[in-house]
XYZ file of C-alpha atoms in Angstrom:
469
model
C 17.754 -19.468 13.626
C 16.654 -21.033 16.900
C 13.218 -20.402 18.275
C 13.206 -17.462 20.620
C 11.782 -14.144 21.623
C 12.846 -11.066 19.697
C 12.111 -8.385 22.274
C 10.447 -5.119 21.468
C 12.892 -2.252 21.324
C 12.636 1.503 21.220
C 14.118 3.195 18.194
C 14.667 6.943 18.382
C 16.110 8.562 15.304
C 16.572 11.922 13.690
C 14.808 11.568 10.340
C 14.794 14.568 7.977
C 11.296 14.387 6.509
C 8.190 16.149 5.374
C 4.720 14.987 4.405
C 2.980 16.026 1.198
C -0.775 16.389 1.677
C -3.584 17.905 -0.360
C -6.989 19.447 0.078
C -8.552 16.458 -1.687
C -7.951 13.589 -4.082
C -6.943 14.421 -7.635
C -5.023 17.556 -6.689
C -1.551 16.355 -7.638
C -0.109 14.518 -4.602
C 1.363 11.594 -6.491
C 2.512 13.689 -9.437
C 4.296 16.152 -7.151
C 5.683 13.416 -4.875
C 7.232 11.587 -7.831
C 8.462 14.843 -9.359
C 10.103 15.998 -6.132
C 11.634 12.586 -5.486
C 13.114 12.710 -8.978
C 14.417 16.238 -8.439
C 16.037 15.361 -5.104
C 17.440 12.141 -6.571
C 19.012 14.159 -9.400
C 20.672 16.263 -6.696
C 22.316 13.086 -5.406
C 20.354 12.638 -2.167
C 19.688 9.226 -0.631
C 15.919 9.019 -0.378
C 13.156 7.030 1.279
C 9.464 7.294 0.455
C 6.296 6.332 2.286
C 2.606 6.248 1.431
C -0.181 6.845 3.939
C -2.928 4.268 3.838
C -3.470 0.852 2.216
C -2.015 1.635 -1.195
C 0.135 -0.714 -3.291
C 0.535 1.177 -6.543
C 2.100 4.443 -5.371
C 4.933 2.612 -3.557
C 5.452 0.582 -6.752
C 5.993 3.854 -8.604
C 8.419 5.051 -5.960
C 10.459 1.839 -6.108
C 10.273 0.519 -9.669
C 10.222 3.819 -11.566
C 12.271 6.062 -9.285
C 14.457 3.477 -7.588
C 13.504 4.882 -4.179
C 12.709 2.390 -1.371
C 9.115 2.864 -0.298
C 6.719 1.521 2.324
C 3.312 2.086 3.884
C 2.360 3.998 7.030
C -1.185 3.155 8.097
C -2.640 4.215 11.428
C -5.607 1.828 11.113
C -3.356 -1.198 10.812
C -0.899 -0.367 13.608
C -0.570 1.585 16.820
C 1.481 4.757 17.008
C 4.666 3.162 18.382
C 4.715 0.509 15.646
C 4.020 3.030 12.913
C 6.883 5.234 14.081
C 9.141 2.179 14.262
C 8.289 1.334 10.644
C 9.049 4.920 9.633
C 12.445 4.761 11.324
C 13.156 1.325 9.848
C 12.212 2.396 6.326
C 14.210 5.624 6.575
C 17.430 3.833 7.546
C 20.322 5.386 5.631
C 18.205 8.049 3.910
C 19.131 11.720 3.893
C 15.543 12.721 3.153
C 12.230 10.906 3.657
C 9.063 11.996 1.901
C 5.635 10.812 3.027
C 2.779 10.994 0.535
C -0.671 11.532 2.004
C -3.937 9.901 0.984
C -7.170 11.626 -0.102
C -7.762 15.007 1.534
C -5.652 15.934 4.552
C -8.465 15.542 7.093
C -10.261 12.626 5.415
C -10.374 9.432 7.463
C -12.639 6.568 8.453
C -16.147 6.700 7.069
C -15.588 10.146 5.639
C -16.495 11.709 8.991
C -13.405 10.976 11.074
C -9.742 11.903 10.926
C -8.736 8.453 12.197
C -6.584 6.501 9.727
C -6.177 9.632 7.614
C -3.199 11.699 6.546
C -3.563 14.192 9.387
C -3.333 11.380 11.942
C -0.129 10.017 10.394
C 1.299 13.550 10.389
C 0.416 13.989 14.070
C 1.713 10.568 15.122
C 5.041 11.065 13.345
C 5.240 14.821 14.095
C 6.124 15.406 10.457
C 5.980 18.923 8.984
C 3.297 19.052 6.323
C 3.363 20.784 2.956
C -0.166 21.221 1.632
C -0.734 21.033 -2.121
C -3.440 23.483 -3.149
C -4.966 23.181 -6.586
C -5.513 26.737 -7.803
C -7.343 25.862 -10.991
C -10.207 28.331 -11.344
C -9.069 30.324 -8.270
C -6.830 33.221 -7.375
C -7.391 35.209 -4.147
C -9.965 32.648 -2.963
C -7.074 30.340 -2.190
C -6.283 32.466 0.897
C -9.430 31.602 2.907
C -9.131 28.005 1.712
C -5.645 27.697 3.217
C -6.723 29.632 6.301
C -9.516 27.143 6.900
C -7.077 24.239 6.885
C -4.706 26.047 9.247
C -7.464 26.992 11.677
C -9.064 23.536 11.650
C -5.905 21.569 12.477
C -5.289 21.134 16.198
C -1.770 19.687 15.902
C -0.537 22.544 13.686
C 1.614 20.337 11.465
C 0.931 22.283 8.251
C 4.040 24.433 7.725
C 3.909 25.257 4.038
C 1.977 25.113 0.797
C 2.724 24.468 -2.866
C 0.323 25.958 -5.394
C -0.617 23.628 -8.244
C -1.926 24.601 -11.695
C -1.249 28.313 -11.428
C 0.008 30.853 -13.919
C 3.658 31.898 -13.459
C 2.478 35.483 -13.983
C 0.035 35.282 -11.066
C 2.229 33.315 -8.687
C 4.491 36.095 -7.255
C 1.555 38.289 -6.254
C -0.433 35.385 -4.829
C 2.563 34.099 -2.858
C 3.088 37.561 -1.344
C -0.615 37.823 -0.459
C -0.709 34.401 1.232
C 2.450 34.994 3.250
C 1.290 38.467 4.273
C -2.114 37.312 5.530
C -1.344 33.824 6.848
C 1.367 32.259 9.082
C 2.503 29.949 6.314
C 5.348 29.752 3.802
C 4.700 29.200 0.105
C 7.381 26.818 -1.187
C 6.614 27.259 -4.843
C 4.197 26.314 -7.562
C 3.509 23.914 -10.418
C 2.391 25.513 -13.661
C -0.446 24.114 -15.743
C 1.102 21.128 -17.522
C 0.353 20.401 -21.153
C -0.582 16.745 -20.682
C -1.661 14.368 -17.947
C 1.354 12.794 -16.283
C -0.555 9.831 -14.934
C -3.727 8.048 -15.944
C -6.139 6.541 -13.413
C -7.605 3.073 -13.201
C -8.837 0.783 -10.426
C -6.605 1.806 -7.523
C -4.703 5.067 -7.628
C -2.739 4.937 -10.851
C -1.940 2.694 -13.743
C 0.867 0.302 -12.935
C 4.392 1.527 -13.754
C 4.942 -0.653 -16.811
C 1.687 0.606 -18.339
C 2.610 4.289 -18.249
C 4.533 5.365 -21.354
C 7.832 7.128 -21.095
C 7.187 7.751 -17.414
C 10.809 8.154 -16.392
C 11.424 10.663 -19.164
C 8.334 12.649 -18.218
C 9.308 12.664 -14.552
C 12.737 14.015 -15.439
C 11.033 16.779 -17.414
C 8.799 17.516 -14.437
C 11.806 17.531 -12.094
C 13.481 20.179 -14.279
C 10.356 22.332 -14.009
C 10.251 21.909 -10.220
C 13.912 22.934 -9.956
C 12.798 26.301 -11.315
C 9.428 26.685 -9.589
C 9.796 25.044 -6.150
C 12.157 26.006 -3.321
C 13.867 22.628 -3.020
C 16.465 23.938 -0.596
C 13.677 25.360 1.535
C 11.960 21.964 1.633
C 15.227 20.358 2.717
C 15.528 22.873 5.538
C 11.932 22.137 6.554
C 12.717 18.410 6.593
C 15.755 19.017 8.805
C 13.531 20.837 11.311
C 11.455 17.693 11.976
C 11.872 16.332 15.523
C 13.318 12.896 16.231
C 10.962 9.951 15.843
C 10.563 7.408 18.618
C 9.021 4.089 17.735
C 8.897 0.661 19.284
C 9.425 -2.607 17.482
C 6.762 -5.187 18.395
C 7.980 -8.181 20.372
C 8.280 -11.140 17.995
C 8.675 -14.885 18.492
C 10.675 -16.486 15.725
C 10.134 -20.081 14.692
C 12.885 -22.681 14.925
C 14.861 -23.221 11.762
C 13.761 -21.977 8.364
C 10.655 -22.602 6.303
C 10.418 -21.862 2.598
C 7.395 -19.881 1.483
C 6.585 -19.685 -2.228
C 5.304 -16.205 -3.102
C 3.395 -15.593 -6.356
C 4.911 -12.416 -7.805
C 4.484 -11.275 -11.391
C 2.389 -8.907 -13.514
C -0.834 -10.619 -12.375
C 0.027 -10.873 -8.666
C 2.024 -7.905 -7.437
C 0.017 -6.308 -4.622
C 1.811 -6.899 -1.363
C 2.968 -4.765 1.521
C 6.744 -4.852 1.628
C 6.551 -4.883 5.410
C 4.647 -8.205 5.281
C 7.439 -9.969 3.422
C 10.128 -8.446 5.628
C 8.290 -9.562 8.762
C 7.961 -13.131 7.470
C 11.701 -13.205 6.820
C 12.436 -11.893 10.287
C 10.234 -14.595 11.799
C 12.085 -17.341 9.966
C 10.828 -17.577 6.381
C 12.888 -17.915 3.233
C 10.867 -16.462 0.347
C 10.780 -18.237 -3.006
C 9.299 -15.968 -5.681
C 7.621 -17.600 -8.662
C 5.342 -16.605 -11.532
C 1.907 -18.174 -12.090
C 2.084 -16.586 -15.540
C 5.434 -17.913 -16.699
C 6.549 -20.819 -14.505
C 5.405 -24.399 -14.845
C 4.774 -25.275 -11.210
C 4.928 -24.144 -7.596
C 8.511 -24.500 -6.287
C 8.852 -28.108 -5.122
C 10.777 -27.176 -1.984
C 8.002 -24.870 -0.705
C 6.637 -25.393 2.816
C 3.956 -22.717 2.329
C 2.315 -20.644 -0.377
C 1.283 -16.982 -0.647
C -1.007 -15.969 -3.500
C -0.913 -12.175 -3.518
C -3.431 -9.684 -4.737
C -3.142 -7.960 -8.083
C -4.917 -7.829 -11.418
C -5.352 -11.480 -12.518
C -8.429 -10.420 -14.476
C -6.142 -8.465 -16.821
C -4.063 -11.586 -17.501
C -6.853 -14.158 -17.247
C -6.159 -15.752 -20.626
C -2.440 -16.220 -19.925
C -3.132 -17.605 -16.458
C -5.696 -19.982 -17.878
C -3.427 -21.173 -20.692
C -0.685 -22.052 -18.184
C -2.399 -25.363 -17.432
C 0.599 -26.929 -15.697
C 0.717 -24.111 -13.133
C -3.019 -24.272 -12.488
C -2.771 -28.009 -11.908
C 0.298 -27.573 -9.715
C -1.408 -25.004 -7.474
C -4.440 -27.238 -7.054
C -2.303 -30.290 -6.407
C -0.088 -28.766 -3.688
C -3.039 -27.216 -1.859
C -5.020 -30.451 -1.955
C -1.834 -32.154 -0.746
C -1.869 -30.050 2.430
C 0.528 -27.181 1.622
C -0.413 -24.201 3.859
C -1.688 -21.374 1.647
C -2.876 -17.806 2.197
C -4.636 -16.207 -0.790
C -5.688 -12.551 -0.863
C -8.076 -10.908 -3.314
C -6.476 -11.590 -6.719
C -5.005 -14.806 -5.352
C -8.483 -15.818 -4.219
C -9.885 -15.093 -7.685
C -7.248 -17.409 -9.166
C -8.309 -20.299 -6.934
C -11.873 -20.332 -8.262
C -13.142 -22.534 -11.061
C -13.475 -19.645 -13.507
C -12.513 -15.970 -13.727
C -14.251 -13.396 -15.902
C -11.952 -10.964 -17.691
C -12.633 -7.307 -18.515
C -14.491 -8.279 -21.690
C -16.799 -10.669 -19.833
C -15.151 -13.865 -21.087
C -14.826 -16.736 -18.611
C -11.485 -18.519 -18.234
C -10.709 -21.722 -16.306
C -8.551 -21.123 -13.238
C -7.038 -23.362 -10.539
C -10.409 -24.913 -9.617
C -9.590 -25.256 -5.928
C -13.003 -23.729 -5.218
C -16.138 -24.380 -7.340
C -17.030 -20.658 -7.446
C -17.082 -18.235 -10.351
C -15.313 -14.866 -10.125
C -17.071 -12.112 -12.023
C -16.920 -8.388 -12.654
C -19.249 -5.971 -10.866
C -20.135 -2.426 -11.977
C -18.609 -0.757 -8.917
C -16.322 -1.310 -5.957
C -17.531 -4.102 -3.681
C -17.275 -3.843 0.118
C -14.620 -1.132 -0.219
C -12.490 0.084 2.676
C -11.116 -0.821 6.077
C -12.609 -3.696 8.059
C -11.961 -5.442 11.352
C -12.026 -9.209 10.890
C -12.992 -11.620 13.676
C -12.235 -15.294 13.140
C -15.346 -17.414 13.610
C -13.238 -20.573 13.661
C -9.622 -21.640 13.995
C -7.542 -21.039 10.861
C -3.982 -20.714 9.602
C -3.826 -17.303 11.281
C -4.839 -18.413 14.761
C -7.674 -19.305 17.060
C -11.357 -18.472 16.800
C -11.984 -15.004 18.209
C -8.724 -13.571 16.863
C -9.075 -10.094 15.382
C -7.298 -8.598 12.393
C -7.318 -5.140 10.789
C -7.717 -5.528 7.023
C -8.748 -3.728 3.851
C -10.840 -4.574 0.784
C -10.641 -3.017 -2.665
C -12.061 -4.980 -5.596
C -14.362 -4.576 -8.568
C -14.605 -8.346 -8.969
C -16.716 -10.590 -6.759
C -17.302 -14.312 -6.338
C -20.290 -16.621 -6.087
C -18.979 -17.979 -2.766
C -16.852 -15.754 -0.529
C -16.881 -17.994 2.544
C -18.087 -17.552 6.110
C -15.024 -18.214 8.299
C -14.599 -14.562 9.376
C -16.926 -11.725 10.296
C -15.952 -8.432 8.659
C -17.160 -5.246 10.360
C -16.780 -1.700 9.135
C -15.042 0.531 11.705
C -17.783 3.142 11.315
C -21.464 2.395 10.894
C -23.104 -0.977 11.440
C -22.348 -2.792 8.207
C -20.917 -6.303 8.462
C -20.666 -9.457 6.361
C -19.200 -12.968 6.388
C -16.070 -13.680 4.364
C -13.027 -15.939 3.909
C -12.883 -19.589 2.847
C -11.197 -21.716 5.514
C -10.130 -25.227 4.551
C -7.634 -26.033 7.294
C -4.422 -25.600 5.318
C -5.995 -22.915 3.100
C -7.376 -19.484 3.987
C -8.592 -17.364 1.085
C -10.736 -14.314 0.519
C -10.883 -10.711 -0.596
C -9.429 -8.971 2.523
C -5.805 -7.821 2.432
C -3.913 -8.325 5.703
C -1.143 -6.131 7.102
C 0.927 -8.463 9.268
C 2.144 -5.787 11.663
C -1.516 -5.381 12.627
C -1.352 -8.852 14.194
C 2.212 -10.196 14.223
C 1.140 -13.402 15.943
C -1.010 -14.281 12.913
C 2.084 -14.205 10.684
C 3.872 -16.482 13.146
C 0.929 -18.899 13.213
C 1.093 -19.214 9.437
C 4.806 -20.010 9.577
C 4.198 -22.573 12.345
C 1.745 -24.305 9.998
C 4.456 -24.252 7.328
C 6.878 -25.746 9.854
C 4.464 -28.582 10.636
C 4.086 -29.291 6.933
C 7.876 -29.299 6.536
C 8.291 -31.780 9.389
C 5.585 -33.978 7.900
C 7.485 -34.131 4.630
C 10.627 -35.280 6.460
C 8.728 -38.136 8.081
C 7.431 -39.465 4.774
């Protein structure tokens, strides 16, 4: 690849799609999304899935358990044109795309705004919405509940509902009542299930490999939904969605190729797929390796990405892999450009506390100690402003980011100023050591594509320095 400008380009496509939303968290969005994806997959459809918001685990379920390609759509990280471009890009070749909402339909920034919420993604993409309504402990009261959602929404994207946790005996009468009194179609119901399909922990759900017999249980759920949900009706709704027009951001590729080692295993597996794809488009060749199982960072690497994840759950194994810890420290101290996010940042400290409170030696790049806290620390969206030049660009550069961590560190750095998008809360963060930038914030590269390019340019400089030696 020669260095050059990849111009922005409009992409208008007909994408059969619908968005699954809910009245609040814990009402069955992920369960029903996975169940419906399984049911449609069993019908032989080519599928694509998306998750609203900064979530890693739900897309992992979509991809690793269901075999359905999945990505993120986040209206805090990107503008409308870019978000619609990413929808069109991710839906390439799919006969049906399903978008899973986040939290309650109208919940957004700070709990008092619809910005960066499910309803904004629905409006930006003009996707028909199916609202999941948990009927546990309710019958006729569900009518004014649905009416309130319909009346409150200005864009009028809500086109249907699915009733969750309702008796099959009650459903026909309640469906008739809702459709008689409200301008909405009821696409079916989910009966009260005998056991929990998913268990919660940390962020969203347990990871796929930790959930027993998940595929079998999803197939059982899909069989139930074949009987209780109007799948053909949902397909017709998806076909009614208007074409999506997005615009690809203008990109400047680097000259040649640089090789970026990416930590990817059971301890480090939180990464936006779009980030990796963008790096490749800009000129990176990705070399995946395991800090748990491999002996060293790939020797041919020109850069290093230490992803987020759950290193605290594998602290002993990470600590006992002494050769990898020494390799990571050695290559960073030798000048290899490195970005470390959240879990990757924890790994670079001198010690990491596991869930039982035991301390384990880590890579010792930083002298800090990483420790557990009783609740989420500095949770949510932030806007980062660089206080000094770093791998991602000049001082003054701004980046949308997100934090989600129960662990903290004795020294989180001061290179960036993090500001909450609502309210007045702010704090210093990020350790900047020239060739190393590390901290708790997670970056979404499409939120600042030039930052991704700046990282690869640093990798290119390192590569050229190696050739001169």
